[in-house]
Short mmCIF file of C-alpha atoms in Angstrom, two decimals:
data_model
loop_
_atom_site.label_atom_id
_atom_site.label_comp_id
_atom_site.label_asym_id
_atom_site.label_seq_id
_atom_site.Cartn_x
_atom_site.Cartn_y
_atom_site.Cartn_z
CA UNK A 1 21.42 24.94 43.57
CA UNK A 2 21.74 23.40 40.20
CA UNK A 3 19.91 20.09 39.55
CA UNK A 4 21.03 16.68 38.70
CA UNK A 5 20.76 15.84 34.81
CA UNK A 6 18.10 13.45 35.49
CA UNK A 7 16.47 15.67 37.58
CA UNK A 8 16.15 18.07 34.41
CA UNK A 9 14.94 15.47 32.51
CA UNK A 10 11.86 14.83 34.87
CA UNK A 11 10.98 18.34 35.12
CA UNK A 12 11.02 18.47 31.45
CA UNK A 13 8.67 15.54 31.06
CA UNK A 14 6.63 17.01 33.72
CA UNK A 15 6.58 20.91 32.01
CA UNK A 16 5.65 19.00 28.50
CA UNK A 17 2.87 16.92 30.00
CA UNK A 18 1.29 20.11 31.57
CA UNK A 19 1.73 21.43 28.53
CA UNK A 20 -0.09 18.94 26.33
CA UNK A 21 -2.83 19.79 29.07
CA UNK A 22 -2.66 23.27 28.25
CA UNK A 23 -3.29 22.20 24.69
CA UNK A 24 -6.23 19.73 24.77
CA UNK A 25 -7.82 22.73 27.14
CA UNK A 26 -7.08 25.41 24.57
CA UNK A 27 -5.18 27.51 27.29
CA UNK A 28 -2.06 28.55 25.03
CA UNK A 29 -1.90 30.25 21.95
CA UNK A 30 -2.92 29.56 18.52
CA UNK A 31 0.76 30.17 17.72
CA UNK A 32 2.23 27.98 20.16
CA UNK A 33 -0.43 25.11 19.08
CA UNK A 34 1.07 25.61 15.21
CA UNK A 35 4.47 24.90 16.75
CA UNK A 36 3.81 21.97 18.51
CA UNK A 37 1.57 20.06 15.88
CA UNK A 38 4.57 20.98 13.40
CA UNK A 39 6.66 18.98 16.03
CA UNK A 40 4.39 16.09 16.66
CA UNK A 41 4.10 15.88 12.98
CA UNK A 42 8.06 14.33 12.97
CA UNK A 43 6.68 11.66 15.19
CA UNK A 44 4.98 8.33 14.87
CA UNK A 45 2.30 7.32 17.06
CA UNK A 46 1.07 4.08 15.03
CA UNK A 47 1.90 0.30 15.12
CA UNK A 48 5.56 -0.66 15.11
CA UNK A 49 5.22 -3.62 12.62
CA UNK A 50 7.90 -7.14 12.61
CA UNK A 51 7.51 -10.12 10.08
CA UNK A 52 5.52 -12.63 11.82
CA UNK A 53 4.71 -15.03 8.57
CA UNK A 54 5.54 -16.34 5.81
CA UNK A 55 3.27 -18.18 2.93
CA UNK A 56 4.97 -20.58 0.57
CA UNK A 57 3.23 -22.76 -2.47
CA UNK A 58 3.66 -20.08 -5.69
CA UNK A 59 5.99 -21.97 -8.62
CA UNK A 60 6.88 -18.20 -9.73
CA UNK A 61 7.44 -14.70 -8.71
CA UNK A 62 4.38 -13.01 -7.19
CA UNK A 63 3.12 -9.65 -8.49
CA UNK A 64 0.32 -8.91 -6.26
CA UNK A 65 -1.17 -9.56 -2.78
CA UNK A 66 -4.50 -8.23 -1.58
CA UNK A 67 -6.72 -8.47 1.89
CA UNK A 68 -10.00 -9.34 1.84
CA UNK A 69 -12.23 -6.57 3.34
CA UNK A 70 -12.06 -8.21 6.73
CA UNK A 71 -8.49 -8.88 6.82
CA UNK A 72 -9.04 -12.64 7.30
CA UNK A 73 -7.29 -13.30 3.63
CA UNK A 74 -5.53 -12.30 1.19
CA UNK A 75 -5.52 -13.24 -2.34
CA UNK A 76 -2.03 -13.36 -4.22
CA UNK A 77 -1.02 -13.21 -8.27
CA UNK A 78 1.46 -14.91 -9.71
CA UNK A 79 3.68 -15.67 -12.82
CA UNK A 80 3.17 -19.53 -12.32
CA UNK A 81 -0.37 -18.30 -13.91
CA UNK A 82 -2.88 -19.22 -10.98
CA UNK A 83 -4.45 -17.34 -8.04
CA UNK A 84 -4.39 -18.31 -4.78
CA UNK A 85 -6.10 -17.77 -1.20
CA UNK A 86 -4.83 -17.54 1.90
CA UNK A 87 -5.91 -17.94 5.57
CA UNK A 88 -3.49 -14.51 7.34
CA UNK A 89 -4.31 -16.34 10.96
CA UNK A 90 -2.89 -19.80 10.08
CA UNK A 91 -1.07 -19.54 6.56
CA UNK A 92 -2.65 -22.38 5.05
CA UNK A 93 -3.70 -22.66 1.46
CA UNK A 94 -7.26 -22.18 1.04
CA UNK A 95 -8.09 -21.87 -2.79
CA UNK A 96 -6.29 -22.24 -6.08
CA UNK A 97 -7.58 -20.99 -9.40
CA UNK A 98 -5.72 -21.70 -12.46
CA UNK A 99 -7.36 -20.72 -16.41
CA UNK A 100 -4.66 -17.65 -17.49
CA UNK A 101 -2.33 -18.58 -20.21
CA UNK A 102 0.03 -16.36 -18.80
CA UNK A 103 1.79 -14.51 -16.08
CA UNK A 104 -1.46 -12.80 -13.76
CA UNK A 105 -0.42 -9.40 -12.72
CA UNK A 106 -3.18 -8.40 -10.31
CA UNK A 107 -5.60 -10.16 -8.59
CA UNK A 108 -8.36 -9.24 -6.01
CA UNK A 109 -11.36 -9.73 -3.52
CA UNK A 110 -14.58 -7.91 -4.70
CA UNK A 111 -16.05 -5.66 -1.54
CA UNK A 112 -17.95 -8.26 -0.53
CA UNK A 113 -15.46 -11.21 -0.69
CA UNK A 114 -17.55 -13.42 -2.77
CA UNK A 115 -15.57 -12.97 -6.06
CA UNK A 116 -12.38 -12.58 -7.20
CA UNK A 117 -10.99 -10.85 -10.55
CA UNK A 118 -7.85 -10.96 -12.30
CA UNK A 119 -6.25 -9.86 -14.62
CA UNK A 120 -2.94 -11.02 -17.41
CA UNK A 121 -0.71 -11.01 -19.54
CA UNK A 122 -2.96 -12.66 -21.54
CA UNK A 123 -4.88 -9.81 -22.52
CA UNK A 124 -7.90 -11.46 -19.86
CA UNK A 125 -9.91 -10.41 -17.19
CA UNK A 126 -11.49 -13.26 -15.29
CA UNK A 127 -14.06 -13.32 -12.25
CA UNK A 128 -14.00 -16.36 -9.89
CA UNK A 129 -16.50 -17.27 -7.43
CA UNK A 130 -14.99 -18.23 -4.51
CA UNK A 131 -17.88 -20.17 -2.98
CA UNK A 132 -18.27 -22.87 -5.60
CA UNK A 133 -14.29 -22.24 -6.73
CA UNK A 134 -15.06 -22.02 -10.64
CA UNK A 135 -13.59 -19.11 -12.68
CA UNK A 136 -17.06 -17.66 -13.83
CA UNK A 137 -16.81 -15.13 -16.25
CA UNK A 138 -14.04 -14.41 -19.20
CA UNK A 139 -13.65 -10.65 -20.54
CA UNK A 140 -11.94 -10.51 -23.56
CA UNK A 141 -10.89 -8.11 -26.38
CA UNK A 142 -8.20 -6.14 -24.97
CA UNK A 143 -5.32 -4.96 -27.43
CA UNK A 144 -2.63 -5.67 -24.78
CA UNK A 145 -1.55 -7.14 -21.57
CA UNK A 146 -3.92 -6.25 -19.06
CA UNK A 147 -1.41 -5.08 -15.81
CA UNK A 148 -4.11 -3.21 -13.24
CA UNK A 149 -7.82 -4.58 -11.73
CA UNK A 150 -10.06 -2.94 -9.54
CA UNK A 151 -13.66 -3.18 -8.06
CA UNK A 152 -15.72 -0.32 -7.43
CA UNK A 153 -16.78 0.26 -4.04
CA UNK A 154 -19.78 -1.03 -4.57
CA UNK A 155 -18.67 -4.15 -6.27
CA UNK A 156 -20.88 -3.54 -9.60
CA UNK A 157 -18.08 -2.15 -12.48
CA UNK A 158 -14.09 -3.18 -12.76
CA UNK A 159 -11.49 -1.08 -14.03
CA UNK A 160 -8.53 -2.22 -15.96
CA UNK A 161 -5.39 -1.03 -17.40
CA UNK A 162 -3.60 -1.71 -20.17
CA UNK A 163 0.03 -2.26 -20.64
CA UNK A 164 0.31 1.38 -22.88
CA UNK A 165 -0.76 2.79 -20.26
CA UNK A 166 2.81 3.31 -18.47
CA UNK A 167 4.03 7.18 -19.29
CA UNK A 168 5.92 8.98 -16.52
CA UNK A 169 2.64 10.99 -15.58
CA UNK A 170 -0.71 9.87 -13.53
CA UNK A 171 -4.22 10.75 -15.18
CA UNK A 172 -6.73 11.86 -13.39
CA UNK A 173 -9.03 13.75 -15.37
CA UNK A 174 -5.95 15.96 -15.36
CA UNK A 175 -2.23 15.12 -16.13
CA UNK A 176 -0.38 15.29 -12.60
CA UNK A 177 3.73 16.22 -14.14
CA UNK A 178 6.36 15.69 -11.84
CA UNK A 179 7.86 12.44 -12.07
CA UNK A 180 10.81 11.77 -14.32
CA UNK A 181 10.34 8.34 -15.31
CA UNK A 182 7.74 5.80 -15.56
CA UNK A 183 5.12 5.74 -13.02
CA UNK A 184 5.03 2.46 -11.00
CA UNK A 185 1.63 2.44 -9.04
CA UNK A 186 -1.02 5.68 -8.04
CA UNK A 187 -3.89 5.27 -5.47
CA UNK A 188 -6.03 7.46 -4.36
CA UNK A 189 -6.46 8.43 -0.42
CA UNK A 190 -9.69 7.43 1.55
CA UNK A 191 -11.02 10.50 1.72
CA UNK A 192 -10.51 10.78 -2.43
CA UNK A 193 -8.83 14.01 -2.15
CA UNK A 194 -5.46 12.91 -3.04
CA UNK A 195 -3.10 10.63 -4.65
CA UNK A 196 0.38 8.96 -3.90
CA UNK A 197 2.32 8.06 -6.75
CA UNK A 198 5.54 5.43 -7.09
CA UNK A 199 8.06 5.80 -9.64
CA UNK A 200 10.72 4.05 -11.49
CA UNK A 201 12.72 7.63 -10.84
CA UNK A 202 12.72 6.26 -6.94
CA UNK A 203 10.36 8.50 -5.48
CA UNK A 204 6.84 9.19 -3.93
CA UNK A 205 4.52 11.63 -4.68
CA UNK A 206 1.63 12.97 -3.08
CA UNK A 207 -0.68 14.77 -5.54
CA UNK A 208 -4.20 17.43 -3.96
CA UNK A 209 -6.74 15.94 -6.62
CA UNK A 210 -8.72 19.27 -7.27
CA UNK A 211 -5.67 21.59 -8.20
CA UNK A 212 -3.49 19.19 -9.27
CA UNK A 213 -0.44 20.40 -7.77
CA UNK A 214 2.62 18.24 -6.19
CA UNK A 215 2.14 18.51 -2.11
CA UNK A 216 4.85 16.42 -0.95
CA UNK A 217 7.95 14.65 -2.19
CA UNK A 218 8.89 11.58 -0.69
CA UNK A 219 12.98 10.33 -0.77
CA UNK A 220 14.68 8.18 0.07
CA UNK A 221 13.96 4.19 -1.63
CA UNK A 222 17.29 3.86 -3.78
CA UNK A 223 15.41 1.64 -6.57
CA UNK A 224 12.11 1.45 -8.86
CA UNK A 225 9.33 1.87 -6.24
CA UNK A 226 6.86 -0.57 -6.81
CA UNK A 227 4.22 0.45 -4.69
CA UNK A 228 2.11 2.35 -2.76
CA UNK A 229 -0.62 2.62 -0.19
CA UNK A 230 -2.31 4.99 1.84
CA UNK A 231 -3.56 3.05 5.45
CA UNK A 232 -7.03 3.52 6.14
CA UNK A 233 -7.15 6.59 8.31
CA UNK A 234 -5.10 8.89 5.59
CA UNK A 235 -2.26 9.54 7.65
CA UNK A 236 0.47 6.91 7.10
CA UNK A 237 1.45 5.89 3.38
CA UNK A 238 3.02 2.44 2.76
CA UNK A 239 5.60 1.49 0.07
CA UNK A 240 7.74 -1.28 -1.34
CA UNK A 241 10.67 -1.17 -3.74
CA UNK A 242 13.40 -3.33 -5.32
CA UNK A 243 15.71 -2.22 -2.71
CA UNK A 244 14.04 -5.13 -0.46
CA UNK A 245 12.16 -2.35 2.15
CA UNK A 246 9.21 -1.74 3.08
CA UNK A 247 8.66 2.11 3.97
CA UNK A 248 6.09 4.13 6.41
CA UNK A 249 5.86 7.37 5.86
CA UNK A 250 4.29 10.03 7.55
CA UNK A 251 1.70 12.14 5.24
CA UNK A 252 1.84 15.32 6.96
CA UNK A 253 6.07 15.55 7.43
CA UNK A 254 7.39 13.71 4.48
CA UNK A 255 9.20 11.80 7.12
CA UNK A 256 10.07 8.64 7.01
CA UNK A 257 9.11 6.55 9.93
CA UNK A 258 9.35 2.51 9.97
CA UNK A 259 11.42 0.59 7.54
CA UNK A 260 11.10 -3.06 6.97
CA UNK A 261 13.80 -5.53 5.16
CA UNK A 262 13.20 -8.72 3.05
CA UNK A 263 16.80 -10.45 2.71
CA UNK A 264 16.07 -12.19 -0.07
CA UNK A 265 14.11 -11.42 -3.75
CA UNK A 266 12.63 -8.28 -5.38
CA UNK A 267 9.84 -6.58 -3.72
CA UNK A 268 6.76 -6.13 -6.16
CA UNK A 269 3.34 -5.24 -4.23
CA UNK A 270 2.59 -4.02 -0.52
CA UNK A 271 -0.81 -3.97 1.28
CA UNK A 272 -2.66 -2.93 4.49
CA UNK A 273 -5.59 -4.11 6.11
CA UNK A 274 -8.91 -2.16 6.47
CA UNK A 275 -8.20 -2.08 10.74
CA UNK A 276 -4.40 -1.41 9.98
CA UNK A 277 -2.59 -3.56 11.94
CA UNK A 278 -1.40 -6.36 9.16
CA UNK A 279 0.80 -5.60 6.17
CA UNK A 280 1.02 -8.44 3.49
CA UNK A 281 3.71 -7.82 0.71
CA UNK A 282 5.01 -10.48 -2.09
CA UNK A 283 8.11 -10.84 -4.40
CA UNK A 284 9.46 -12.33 -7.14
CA UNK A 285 10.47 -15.15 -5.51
CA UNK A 286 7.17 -16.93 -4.64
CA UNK A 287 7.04 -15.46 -0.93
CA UNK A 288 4.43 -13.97 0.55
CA UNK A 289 5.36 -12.09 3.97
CA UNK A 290 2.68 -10.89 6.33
CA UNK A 291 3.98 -8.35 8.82
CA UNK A 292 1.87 -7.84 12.28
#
């Protein structure tokens, strides 16, 4: 007696469920658990994300939005030469600091979300306290536009990079070769053991820190990636380009898996917050767009 197509169906859901039982009980092969981890791997279990905001008040195009370490705000740069706060739950304006002289190309909150540096065009690096809302400290002396900030995890020491600092290779203690133009943005993975690269050549690479070697190419943006993020747990990588999307991709497949679309403006920094269910990204037209 041959069974109704739907009836298939059901029995196949039923077989695979046993199946996964079978797994999580360790009562089938090694072999057979290498297959189907290889096959889940094409799959995306995470949050399915949809714009859900959208913060106005820049005069200029953004170049970088950053959460706080709760995820309660987010802190954006801007060529209009300030630095603003933002409340993610309501969209309101909380804070604006203006001092640069020229465009700020990255701000953001120190771990504990009592200061704020940036960092300019003007060859500055500036630290605002955000409880009295006065810029604080001045560090001067660099020989060129200052383009990167970043706190230690502990909050004690910045880094900064310079605008020379743009060859088509990422340093890290070694020179990672691979990509064939300039490279956009590099980060490293929360466990520290790897890094994901953007590039003006349109791709992503993920790097394995100790060797050095390439472990996974990433295509498929048709413009200048301009940047990249891993989400907290390691698995899922986040980028942005000036094709106007937004791409998930799955760390272990290559595969992409979500793509988001701004209609309007360039796309120029992406970001995920520390429980991983908010994405804020910004672009040169003074918008701000928090995805949830």
């Amino acid at each position: 007696m041959y069974l109704k197509q739907s009836e298939v169906n059901i029995h196949l859901i039923i077989q695979n469920w046993v199946r996964v039982l079978n797994i999580e009980l360790g009562w089938i092969y090694a072999f057979d658990k290498m297959v189907i981890e290889y096959v889940e791997s094409f799959f995306f279990y995470g949050k399915y994300f949809q714009l859900v905001k959208i913060l106005k008040g820049h005069d200029g195009g953004i170049n970088s939005v950053r959460f706080s370490a709760d995820g309660r705000r987010v802190v954006s740069a801007s060529d209009d030469r300030t630095i603003r706060i933002w409340d993610v739950a309501s969209g309101q304006q909380m804070e604006m600091f203006e001092g640069h002289f020229h465009s700020v190309n990255v701000a953001e909150f120190s771990p504990d979300g009592q200061i704020v540096a940036s960092c300019s065009s003007d060859r500055t690096v500036r630290l605002w306290d955000l409880k009295s809302g006065t810029e604080v400290r001045e560090l001067q002396g660099h020989s060129d536009w200052v383009w990167f900030v970043n706190f230690s995890s502990d909050g004690k020491h910045i880094t900064k990079l310079l605008a020379y600092g743009t060859q088509n290779r990422v340093a890290c203690l070694k020179q990672l070769h691979g990509h064939s133009d300039i490279v956009r943005r590099a980060k490293f993975s929360p466990d520290g053991q790897f890094i994901v690269s953007g590039s003006w050549d349109k791709t992503i690479r993920i790097w394995d820190v100790e060797s050095g070697k390439q472990l996974q190419l990433l295509e498929g943006h048709t413009d200048i990636v301009t940047d990249v993020k891993y989400f907290p747990d390691g698995q899922t990588i986040v980028s942005c380009s000036f094709d106007k999307t937004i791409r998930l991709w799955n760390v272990k497949s290559g595969q992409e898996v979500q793509r988001l679309k701004i209609r309007f403006g360039t796309l120029k920094c992406v970001d995920v917050s520390t429980d991983a269910n908010t994405i804020a990204s910004c672009s040169d037209n003074g918008i701000i767009s928090i995805w949830g």
